Structure formats: C-alpha cells, structure tokens
Coordinates of N, CA and C in Angstrom, one line a residue:
M1 N 0.8 -1.2 0.0 CA 0.0 0.0 0.0 C 0.8 1.2 0.0
V2 N 0.4 2.2 -0.7 CA 1.1 3.6 -0.7 C 0.5 4.4 0.4
Y3 N 1.4 5.0 1.1 CA 1.0 5.9 2.2 C 1.3 7.3 1.9
Y4 N 0.4 8.3 2.5 CA 0.6 9.7 2.2 C 0.7 10.5 3.5
K5 N 1.2 11.7 3.4 CA 1.3 12.6 4.5 C 1.0 14.0 4.1
Y6 N 0.1 14.7 4.7 CA -0.1 16.1 4.4 C 0.7 17.0 5.3
L7 N 1.4 18.0 4.7 CA 2.3 18.9 5.4 C 2.0 20.3 4.9
N8 N 2.5 21.3 5.8 CA 2.5 22.6 5.3 C 3.6 22.9 4.5
A9 N 3.7 24.2 4.0 CA 4.8 24.6 3.0 C 6.2 24.4 3.7
D10 N 6.3 24.5 5.0 CA 7.6 24.4 5.7 C 7.8 23.0 6.1
R11 N 7.1 22.1 5.6 CA 7.2 20.6 5.9 C 6.8 20.3 7.4
K12 N 6.0 21.2 8.0 CA 5.5 20.9 9.3 C 4.0 20.4 9.2
S13 N 3.7 19.5 10.2 CA 2.3 19.0 10.2 C 1.4 20.1 10.6
P14 N 0.2 20.1 10.0 CA -0.8 21.2 10.4 C -1.2 21.1 11.9
L15 N -0.9 19.9 12.5 CA -1.2 19.7 13.9 C -0.1 19.7 14.8
Q16 N 1.1 19.9 14.3 CA 2.4 19.8 15.2 C 3.4 20.9 14.7
D17 N 4.1 21.5 15.6 CA 5.1 22.4 15.3 C 6.5 21.7 15.3
W18 N 6.5 20.7 14.3 CA 7.8 19.9 14.2 C 8.0 19.7 12.6
Q19 N 9.2 20.0 12.2 CA 9.5 20.0 10.8 C 10.1 18.7 10.4
W20 N 9.5 18.0 9.4 CA 9.9 16.8 8.8 C 11.2 17.0 8.1
P21 N 12.2 16.0 8.1 CA 13.4 16.1 7.3 C 13.1 16.1 5.9
R22 N 14.1 16.5 5.1 CA 13.9 16.6 3.6 C 13.6 15.2 3.0
V23 N 13.1 15.2 1.8 CA 12.6 14.0 1.1 C 13.9 13.1 1.0
G24 N 13.6 11.8 1.4 CA 14.6 10.8 1.3 C 15.3 10.5 2.7
T25 N 15.2 11.4 3.7 CA 15.9 11.2 5.0 C 14.9 10.6 6.0
W26 N 15.3 9.5 6.6 CA 14.6 8.9 7.6 C 14.5 9.7 8.9
T27 N 13.3 9.6 9.5 CA 13.1 10.3 10.8 C 13.8 9.5 11.9
K28 N 14.0 10.1 13.0 CA 14.5 9.4 14.2 C 13.5 8.4 14.7
P29 N 13.9 7.1 15.0 CA 12.9 6.1 15.5 C 12.3 6.5 16.8
I30 N 11.1 6.1 16.9 CA 10.3 6.5 18.2 C 9.9 5.2 18.8
D31 N 10.1 5.0 20.1 CA 9.6 3.9 20.9 C 8.2 4.1 21.4
G32 N 7.4 3.1 21.7 CA 6.1 3.2 22.3 C 5.1 3.9 21.4
V33 N 5.0 3.5 20.2 CA 4.1 4.1 19.2 C 2.7 3.9 19.7
A34 N 1.9 5.0 19.5 CA 0.5 5.0 19.9 C -0.2 6.0 19.0
A35 N -1.3 5.6 18.4 CA -2.1 6.5 17.5 C -2.5 7.8 18.2
C36 N -2.3 8.9 17.6 CA -2.7 10.2 18.1 C -1.8 10.7 19.2
E37 N -0.7 9.9 19.6 CA 0.1 10.2 20.7 C 1.6 10.2 20.4
R38 N 2.0 9.1 19.9 CA 3.5 9.0 19.6 C 3.7 8.3 18.3
G39 N 4.6 8.7 17.5 CA 4.9 8.0 16.2 C 4.7 8.9 15.0
Y40 N 4.9 8.4 13.9 CA 4.8 9.1 12.6 C 3.5 8.7 11.9
H41 N 2.5 9.6 11.7 CA 1.2 9.3 11.2 C 1.2 9.4 9.7
A42 N 0.4 8.6 9.0 CA 0.2 8.7 7.6 C -1.2 8.3 7.2
C43 N -1.5 8.7 6.0 CA -2.9 8.3 5.4 C -2.8 7.1 4.5
R44 N -3.8 6.3 4.5 CA -3.9 5.2 3.6 C -4.7 5.6 2.3
T45 N -4.6 4.8 1.3 CA -5.3 5.0 0.1 C -6.7 4.3 0.2
A46 N -7.5 4.4 -0.9 CA -8.8 3.7 -1.0 C -8.6 2.2 -0.6
P47 N -9.6 1.6 0.1 CA -11.0 2.1 0.3 C -11.1 3.0 1.6
H48 N -10.0 3.3 2.3 CA -10.0 4.1 3.5 C -10.3 5.6 3.1
F49 N -10.9 6.3 4.0 CA -11.2 7.7 3.8 C -10.2 8.7 4.4
D50 N -9.0 8.2 4.7 CA -7.9 9.0 5.4 C -7.6 10.3 4.6
L51 N -7.5 10.2 3.3 CA -7.0 11.3 2.5 C -8.1 12.4 2.5
L52 N -9.4 12.0 2.7 CA -10.4 13.0 2.9 C -10.4 13.6 4.2
E53 N -10.2 12.8 5.2 CA -10.3 13.3 6.6 C -9.2 14.2 6.9
W54 N -8.0 14.1 6.4 CA -6.8 14.8 6.8 C -6.3 15.7 5.6
S55 N -7.2 16.2 4.7 CA -6.8 17.0 3.6 C -5.9 18.2 4.0
G56 N -4.8 18.4 3.3 CA -3.9 19.5 3.7 C -3.3 20.2 2.5
E57 N -2.4 21.1 2.8 CA -1.9 22.0 1.7 C -1.0 21.3 0.8
H58 N 0.0 20.5 1.3 CA 1.0 19.8 0.5 C 0.9 18.4 0.8
L59 N 1.0 17.5 -0.3 CA 0.8 16.1 -0.1 C 2.1 15.4 -0.5
Y60 N 2.6 14.5 0.4 CA 3.8 13.7 0.1 C 3.5 12.2 0.2
E61 N 4.1 11.5 -0.7 CA 4.2 10.1 -0.6 C 5.2 9.7 0.5
I62 N 4.8 8.8 1.4 CA 5.6 8.5 2.5 C 5.9 7.0 2.7
E63 N 7.1 6.7 3.2 CA 7.4 5.4 3.4 C 7.6 5.1 4.9
L64 N 7.0 4.0 5.4 CA 7.0 3.7 6.8 C 7.9 2.5 7.1
R65 N 8.5 2.5 8.3 CA 9.4 1.5 8.7 C 9.0 1.0 10.1
G66 N 9.0 -0.3 10.3 CA 8.7 -0.9 11.6 C 7.2 -1.4 11.7
D67 N 6.8 -1.7 12.8 CA 5.4 -2.2 13.0 C 4.4 -1.1 12.9
I68 N 3.5 -1.2 12.0 CA 2.5 -0.2 11.7 C 1.2 -0.5 12.5
I69 N 0.8 0.6 13.2 CA -0.5 0.5 13.9 C -1.6 1.1 13.1
V70 N -2.7 0.5 13.0 CA -3.8 0.9 12.2 C -4.9 1.5 13.1
A71 N -5.2 2.8 12.8 CA -6.3 3.4 13.6 C -7.5 3.7 12.6
D72 N -8.5 4.4 13.1 CA -9.7 4.6 12.3 C -9.4 5.2 11.0
T73 N -8.7 6.4 11.1 CA -8.6 7.2 9.9 C -7.0 7.5 9.6
K74 N -6.2 6.7 10.1 CA -4.8 6.9 9.9 C -4.0 5.6 10.3
V75 N -2.7 5.6 10.0 CA -1.8 4.6 10.5 C -0.6 5.3 11.1
V76 N 0.1 4.6 12.0 CA 1.2 5.2 12.7 C 2.4 4.2 12.8
A77 N 3.6 4.7 12.6 CA 4.7 3.8 12.6 C 5.9 4.5 13.4
P78 N 6.9 3.7 13.8 CA 7.9 4.2 14.6 C 9.0 5.0 13.8
Q79 N 9.0 4.9 12.5 CA 9.9 5.6 11.7 C 9.4 5.8 10.2
A80 N 9.8 6.9 9.6 CA 9.2 7.2 8.3 C 10.1 8.1 7.6
R81 N 9.9 8.2 6.3 CA 10.6 9.2 5.4 C 9.7 9.7 4.3
L82 N 9.9 10.9 3.9 CA 9.2 11.4 2.7 C 9.8 10.9 1.5
V83 N 9.0 10.4 0.6 CA 9.5 9.8 -0.7 C 9.5 10.9 -1.8
R84 N 8.4 11.6 -1.9 CA 8.3 12.6 -3.0 C 7.1 13.5 -2.6
Q85 N 7.2 14.7 -3.1 CA 5.9 15.6 -3.0 C 5.1 15.3 -4.2
V86 N 3.8 15.2 -3.9 CA 2.8 15.0 -5.0 C 2.4 16.3 -5.6
K87 N 3.0 16.7 -6.7 CA 2.8 18.0 -7.3 C 1.4 18.2 -7.8
T88 N 0.7 17.1 -8.1 CA -0.6 17.1 -8.7 C -1.7 17.6 -7.8
W89 N -1.4 17.6 -6.4 CA -2.3 18.0 -5.4 C -1.8 19.5 -5.1
N90 N -2.4 20.5 -5.6 CA -2.0 21.9 -5.5 C -3.2 22.7 -5.3
A91 N -3.0 24.1 -5.3 CA -4.1 25.0 -5.1 C -5.1 24.9 -6.2
R92 N -4.7 24.6 -7.4 CA -5.6 24.5 -8.6 C -6.5 23.3 -8.4
T93 N -5.9 22.1 -8.2 CA -6.7 20.9 -8.2 C -7.5 20.8 -6.9
Q94 N -7.0 21.5 -5.8 CA -7.8 21.5 -4.6 C -9.1 22.3 -4.8
R95 N -9.0 23.4 -5.5 CA -10.2 24.2 -5.8 C -11.1 23.5 -6.8
L96 N -10.5 22.9 -7.8 CA -11.4 22.1 -8.8 C -12.1 20.9 -8.0
F97 N -11.4 20.3 -7.1 CA -12.0 19.2 -6.4 C -13.2 19.7 -5.5
T98 N -13.0 20.9 -5.0 CA -14.1 21.5 -4.2 C -15.3 21.8 -5.1
C99 N -15.0 22.3 -6.3 CA -16.1 22.6 -7.3 C -16.8 21.3 -7.6
D100 N -16.1 20.2 -7.8 CA -16.7 18.9 -8.1 C -17.6 18.5 -7.0
C101 N -17.2 18.6 -5.7 CA -18.1 18.3 -4.6 C -19.3 19.1 -4.6
A102 N -19.1 20.4 -4.9 CA -20.3 21.4 -4.9 C -21.3 21.0 -6.0
A103 N -20.7 20.6 -7.2 CA -21.6 20.3 -8.3 C -22.4 19.1 -8.0
R104 N -21.9 18.2 -7.3 CA -22.6 16.9 -7.0 C -23.9 17.1 -6.1
V105 N -23.9 18.1 -5.3 CA -25.1 18.4 -4.5 C -25.8 19.6 -4.9
L106 N -25.4 20.3 -6.0 CA -26.2 21.4 -6.5 C -27.6 21.1 -6.9
K107 N -27.9 19.9 -7.3 CA -29.2 19.5 -7.7 C -30.2 19.7 -6.5
I108 N -29.6 19.5 -5.3 CA -30.5 19.6 -4.1 C -31.0 21.0 -3.9
Y109 N -30.1 22.0 -4.2 CA -30.5 23.3 -4.0 C -31.5 23.7 -5.2
E110 N -31.1 23.4 -6.4 CA -31.9 23.8 -7.6 C -33.3 23.0 -7.6
R111 N -33.4 21.9 -7.0 CA -34.7 21.3 -6.8 C -35.7 22.2 -6.1
D112 N -35.2 22.9 -5.1 CA -36.0 23.7 -4.2 C -36.1 25.1 -4.9
Y113 N -35.0 25.6 -5.6 CA -35.0 26.9 -6.1 C -34.5 26.8 -7.6
P114 N -35.3 26.3 -8.5 CA -34.9 26.1 -9.8 C -34.5 27.3 -10.6
N115 N -34.9 28.5 -10.2 CA -34.6 29.7 -10.9 C -33.5 30.5 -10.3
D116 N -32.9 30.0 -9.3 CA -31.8 30.7 -8.5 C -30.5 30.1 -9.0
K117 N -29.8 30.8 -9.8 CA -28.5 30.3 -10.3 C -27.3 30.8 -9.6
R118 N -27.4 31.4 -8.4 CA -26.3 31.9 -7.7 C -25.3 30.8 -7.3
P119 N -25.7 29.7 -6.7 CA -24.7 28.6 -6.4 C -24.0 28.1 -7.6
R120 N -24.8 27.9 -8.7 CA -24.2 27.3 -10.0 C -23.3 28.3 -10.5
E121 N -23.5 29.6 -10.4 CA -22.6 30.6 -11.0 C -21.3 30.6 -10.1
A122 N -21.4 30.4 -8.8 CA -20.3 30.4 -8.0 C -19.3 29.2 -8.3
I123 N -19.9 28.1 -8.6 CA -19.1 27.0 -9.0 C -18.4 27.3 -10.4
R124 N -19.1 27.8 -11.3 CA -18.6 28.2 -12.6 C -17.4 29.2 -12.5
V125 N -17.6 30.2 -11.7 CA -16.5 31.2 -11.5 C -15.3 30.6 -10.8
A126 N -15.6 29.8 -9.8 CA -14.5 29.1 -9.1 C -13.6 28.3 -10.0
Q127 N -14.3 27.5 -10.9 CA -13.6 26.7 -11.9 C -12.8 27.6 -12.8
A128 N -13.4 28.7 -13.2 CA -12.7 29.6 -14.2 C -11.5 30.2 -13.4
F129 N -11.6 30.6 -12.2 CA -10.6 31.2 -11.4 C -9.4 30.2 -11.2
A130 N -9.7 28.9 -10.9 CA -8.7 27.9 -10.8 C -7.9 27.8 -12.1
N131 N -8.5 28.0 -13.2 CA -7.8 27.8 -14.5 C -7.3 29.2 -15.0
G132 N -7.3 30.2 -14.2 CA -6.8 31.5 -14.6 C -7.6 32.3 -15.5
K133 N -8.9 32.0 -15.5 CA -9.9 32.7 -16.4 C -10.9 33.5 -15.7
A134 N -10.7 33.8 -14.5 CA -11.6 34.7 -13.7 C -10.8 35.5 -12.8
S135 N -11.2 36.7 -12.4 CA -10.5 37.6 -11.5 C -10.8 37.3 -10.1
T136 N -10.0 37.9 -9.2 CA -10.2 37.8 -7.8 C -11.6 38.5 -7.4
E137 N -11.9 39.6 -8.1 CA -13.1 40.4 -7.9 C -14.3 39.5 -8.3
E138 N -14.2 38.8 -9.4 CA -15.3 37.9 -9.7 C -15.5 36.8 -8.8
L139 N -14.4 36.3 -8.3 CA -14.5 35.2 -7.3 C -15.2 35.7 -6.0
V140 N -14.8 36.8 -5.5 CA -15.3 37.3 -4.3 C -16.8 37.6 -4.4
A141 N -17.2 38.2 -5.6 CA -18.6 38.5 -5.8 C -19.4 37.2 -5.9
A142 N -18.9 36.2 -6.6 CA -19.6 34.9 -6.7 C -19.8 34.2 -5.4
R143 N -18.8 34.3 -4.6 CA -18.8 33.7 -3.3 C -19.9 34.4 -2.4
A144 N -19.9 35.7 -2.4 CA -20.9 36.5 -1.7 C -22.3 36.1 -2.1
A145 N -22.6 36.0 -3.4 CA -23.8 35.7 -3.9 C -24.3 34.3 -3.4
A146 N -23.4 33.4 -3.4 CA -23.7 32.0 -3.0 C -24.0 31.9 -1.5
W147 N -23.3 32.7 -0.7 CA -23.6 32.8 0.7 C -25.0 33.4 0.9
D148 N -25.3 34.4 0.1 CA -26.6 35.0 0.2 C -27.7 34.0 -0.1
A149 N -27.4 33.2 -1.1 CA -28.4 32.1 -1.5 C -28.6 31.2 -0.3
A150 N -27.5 30.8 0.4 CA -27.6 30.0 1.5 C -28.4 30.5 2.6
R151 N -28.2 31.8 2.9 CA -29.0 32.5 3.9 C -30.5 32.6 3.6
D152 N -30.8 32.7 2.3 CA -32.2 32.8 1.8 C -32.9 31.4 1.9
A153 N -32.2 30.4 1.8 CA -32.7 29.0 1.7 C -33.5 28.6 3.0
A154 N -34.7 28.2 2.9 CA -35.5 27.8 4.1 C -35.2 26.4 4.5
R155 N -34.9 25.5 3.6 CA -34.6 24.1 3.9 C -33.2 23.9 4.2
V156 N -32.9 23.1 5.3 CA -31.4 22.9 5.7 C -30.6 22.3 4.6
A157 N -31.1 21.3 3.9 CA -30.3 20.6 2.9 C -29.9 21.6 1.8
S158 N -30.9 22.4 1.4 CA -30.6 23.4 0.3 C -29.6 24.4 0.8
R159 N -29.7 24.8 2.0 CA -28.8 25.8 2.6 C -27.4 25.3 2.6
V160 N -27.2 24.1 3.0 CA -25.8 23.5 3.1 C -25.3 23.3 1.6
A161 N -26.1 22.9 0.7 CA -25.7 22.8 -0.7 C -25.2 24.1 -1.2
A162 N -25.9 25.2 -0.9 CA -25.4 26.5 -1.3 C -24.1 26.9 -0.6
W163 N -24.0 26.5 0.7 CA -22.7 26.7 1.4 C -21.5 26.0 0.7
V164 N -21.8 24.8 0.2 CA -20.7 24.1 -0.5 C -20.3 24.9 -1.7
A165 N -21.2 25.4 -2.4 CA -20.9 26.2 -3.6 C -20.1 27.4 -3.3
A166 N -20.5 28.1 -2.1 CA -19.8 29.2 -1.7 C -18.3 28.9 -1.3
R167 N -18.1 27.7 -0.7 CA -16.8 27.3 -0.3 C -15.9 27.1 -1.6
A168 N -16.5 26.7 -2.7 CA -15.8 26.5 -3.9 C -15.2 27.9 -4.4
A169 N -15.9 28.9 -4.0 CA -15.4 30.2 -4.5 C -14.8 31.0 -3.3
A170 N -14.4 30.3 -2.2 CA -13.7 30.9 -1.1 C -12.4 31.5 -1.4
W171 N -12.0 32.5 -0.8 CA -10.7 33.1 -1.0 C -9.7 32.7 0.1
D172 N -10.0 31.8 0.9 CA -9.0 31.3 1.9 C -8.2 30.1 1.3
D173 N -7.5 29.4 2.0 CA -6.6 28.4 1.5 C -7.5 27.3 0.8
P174 N -7.2 27.0 -0.4 CA -8.0 26.0 -1.2 C -8.2 24.7 -0.5
W175 N -7.1 24.2 0.2 CA -7.2 22.9 0.9 C -8.2 22.9 2.0
V176 N -8.3 24.0 2.7 CA -9.2 24.2 3.8 C -10.6 24.1 3.2
A177 N -10.9 24.8 2.1 CA -12.2 24.8 1.5 C -12.5 23.3 1.0
A178 N -11.5 22.7 0.4 CA -11.7 21.3 -0.1 C -12.2 20.4 1.0
R179 N -11.5 20.5 2.1 CA -11.9 19.5 3.2 C -13.3 19.8 3.7
A180 N -13.5 21.1 3.9 CA -14.9 21.5 4.4 C -16.0 21.1 3.4
A181 N -15.7 21.4 2.1 CA -16.7 21.1 1.1 C -17.0 19.6 1.0
A182 N -15.9 18.8 1.1 CA -16.2 17.3 1.0 C -17.0 16.8 2.2
R183 N -16.7 17.4 3.4 CA -17.5 17.0 4.6 C -19.0 17.4 4.4
D184 N -19.2 18.7 4.1 CA -20.5 19.2 4.0 C -21.3 18.5 2.8
A185 N -20.7 18.2 1.7 CA -21.3 17.6 0.6 C -21.8 16.2 1.0
A186 N -21.0 15.5 1.7 CA -21.4 14.1 2.1 C -22.6 14.2 3.1
R187 N -22.5 15.2 3.9 CA -23.5 15.4 4.9 C -24.9 15.7 4.3
V188 N -24.9 16.6 3.4 CA -26.1 17.1 2.7 C -26.7 15.9 1.8
A189 N -25.8 15.2 1.2 CA -26.3 14.0 0.4 C -27.0 13.0 1.3
A190 N -26.4 12.9 2.6 CA -27.0 11.9 3.5 C -28.4 12.4 4.0
W191 N -28.4 13.7 4.2 CA -29.7 14.3 4.7 C -30.8 14.1 3.6
D192 N -30.4 14.1 2.3 CA -31.3 14.1 1.2 C -31.7 12.6 0.9
D193 N -31.1 11.7 1.5 CA -31.4 10.3 1.1 C -31.3 9.4 2.3
A194 N -31.3 8.1 2.2 CA -31.0 7.2 3.2 C -29.7 7.5 3.8
W195 N -29.6 7.8 5.1 CA -28.4 8.4 5.7 C -27.1 7.6 5.4
D196 N -27.0 6.3 5.9 CA -25.8 5.6 5.8 C -25.4 5.3 4.4
D197 N -26.3 4.9 3.6 CA -25.9 4.5 2.2 C -25.5 5.7 1.4
A198 N -26.2 6.8 1.6 CA -25.9 8.1 0.8 C -24.5 8.6 1.3
W199 N -24.3 8.6 2.6 CA -23.0 9.2 3.1 C -21.8 8.4 2.6
V200 N -21.9 7.1 2.7 CA -20.8 6.2 2.2 C -20.6 6.4 0.7
A201 N -21.7 6.4 0.0 CA -21.6 6.5 -1.5 C -20.9 7.8 -1.9
E202 N -21.3 8.9 -1.2 CA -20.7 10.2 -1.6 C -19.2 10.2 -1.2
K203 N -18.9 9.7 0.0 CA -17.5 9.7 0.4 C -16.6 8.8 -0.6
K204 N -17.2 7.7 -1.1 CA -16.5 6.9 -2.0 C -16.2 7.6 -3.3
W205 N -17.3 8.3 -3.8 CA -17.1 9.1 -5.0 C -16.1 10.2 -4.8
Q206 N -16.1 10.9 -3.6 CA -15.1 12.0 -3.3 C -13.7 11.4 -3.4
L207 N -13.5 10.2 -2.8 CA -12.2 9.6 -2.6 C -11.7 9.3 -4.0
Q208 N -12.6 8.7 -4.9 CA -12.2 8.4 -6.2 C -11.8 9.6 -7.0
R209 N -12.6 10.7 -6.8 CA -12.2 11.9 -7.6 C -10.9 12.5 -7.1
M210 N -10.7 12.6 -5.8 CA -9.5 13.1 -5.3 C -8.3 12.3 -5.8
T211 N -8.4 11.0 -5.8 CA -7.4 10.1 -6.2 C -7.0 10.3 -7.7
K212 N -8.0 10.6 -8.5 CA -7.7 10.9 -9.9 C -6.9 12.2 -10.0
Y213 N -7.2 13.2 -9.2 CA -6.4 14.5 -9.2 C -5.0 14.1 -8.7
I214 N -4.8 13.4 -7.7 CA -3.5 13.0 -7.1 C -2.7 12.3 -8.1
E215 N -3.3 11.3 -8.8 CA -2.5 10.5 -9.7 C -2.4 11.1 -11.1
G216 N -2.9 12.4 -11.3 CA -2.8 13.1 -12.5 C -3.6 12.6 -13.6
E217 N -4.7 11.8 -13.3 CA -5.6 11.5 -14.3 C -6.5 12.6 -14.8
I218 N -6.7 13.6 -14.0 CA -7.4 14.8 -14.4 C -6.4 15.9 -14.4
A219 N -6.3 16.5 -15.6 CA -5.2 17.5 -15.8 C -5.8 18.9 -15.4

C-alpha cells in the first residue's frame, strides 16, 4: 500500500510544530508508538477515507518502517521518510475538487430553487478562477452571492448545498475549502437520502475523484 502525509509549506504537520526532514531522509525512530500520541502518522489510500479526513496544503508520498499500527482514519509507525511531493495536489486541483463536490449536491438546491442560479454561478466562476480565467473580484462576488443564497434558503439541505458552492469560491486556503466542502457535501447528500448509504456513497465518490487528481488522471 502507498501511504501519504499532508504537510504545510515548511514541511510541518498542520497539527504539530515539528519539521519533517527533507525528502529521502529517515526520521529518528520512536519507541512506544500510539495512535494520536506517539509516532509518525500517515494516510492510507482507498478504500479508506484517510485522504479526505486529513486533507492538507501539500501532499507527500511517505514510506514507513517498523510495526504499523492501524487506527480509524490513519496509520502510525515508529519511523518514516518522505519519498516525494505529490505536485498534482495543489491550489488549482484543490479548488477544482471543491467545485466537483459542490456540483454533486447542486441539484438539491436547484430542486427547491430552480430559478436561482447563484450557487451554480459560484461553481462556474471558481472553476474559471482555478484555471486563470476569472479575476479575484469575480470570485469574491460569486462567493458572496452563493452565501446570500444559502442564507435565503429555508430548507437545511438546500442551505448547506449552497454553502458548499460558496466554499468553492472561497478566497481562503483552497485545501481548507476542499476539506470542508467534502465534509458538507457528504452530509447534505445523506440528509437528502437514506443516511448511511448516501453518506458512504458520496465519500467513495469523493475519494475516487481526489485520487484521480492526485494520480494526475485529471489535468
């Protein structure tokens, strides 16, 4: 299995103020490994949802050494090293993935408000912005309109669907928006259908879509 690790631009974990060594250098071994407490944590690939749960700014392929402990949404090992940075997971693909999540649940909003195109327009502008074909001003305006649509929605599922569209056009870190959009899109899909089946189906689709971006299948 291939393992991955999300890090910030300075090779620090979003949850720890510790800098990983450069690519190819093994970390210092750690005794007494325990999930969420001690050791080097990593994400598994499909069918596990780890990559969705821990979405971050920069993604690295990681190699683990020693006995690996498996937790719910992660694995942990006593030693690790970064193998390579996954350049295909970047600000552009993170935003496009967010747009994909938003587009999946857009039908929920438009079923209740078929003549309101504000969330759809937010997704379109966000996609254009990711590809360098829309301005910051257009993005900000599209996001504001989608948030207004969410506030105007009377039904919770439609409101959250519009929120996801607004996240696609958010001006904060694209990876933050991607993580939140994936979570909210799965939740609203579950509200709109049989809870367990719909939630799992949406998360599986999201993972498949994210994996295609990571593996460079979607340019």
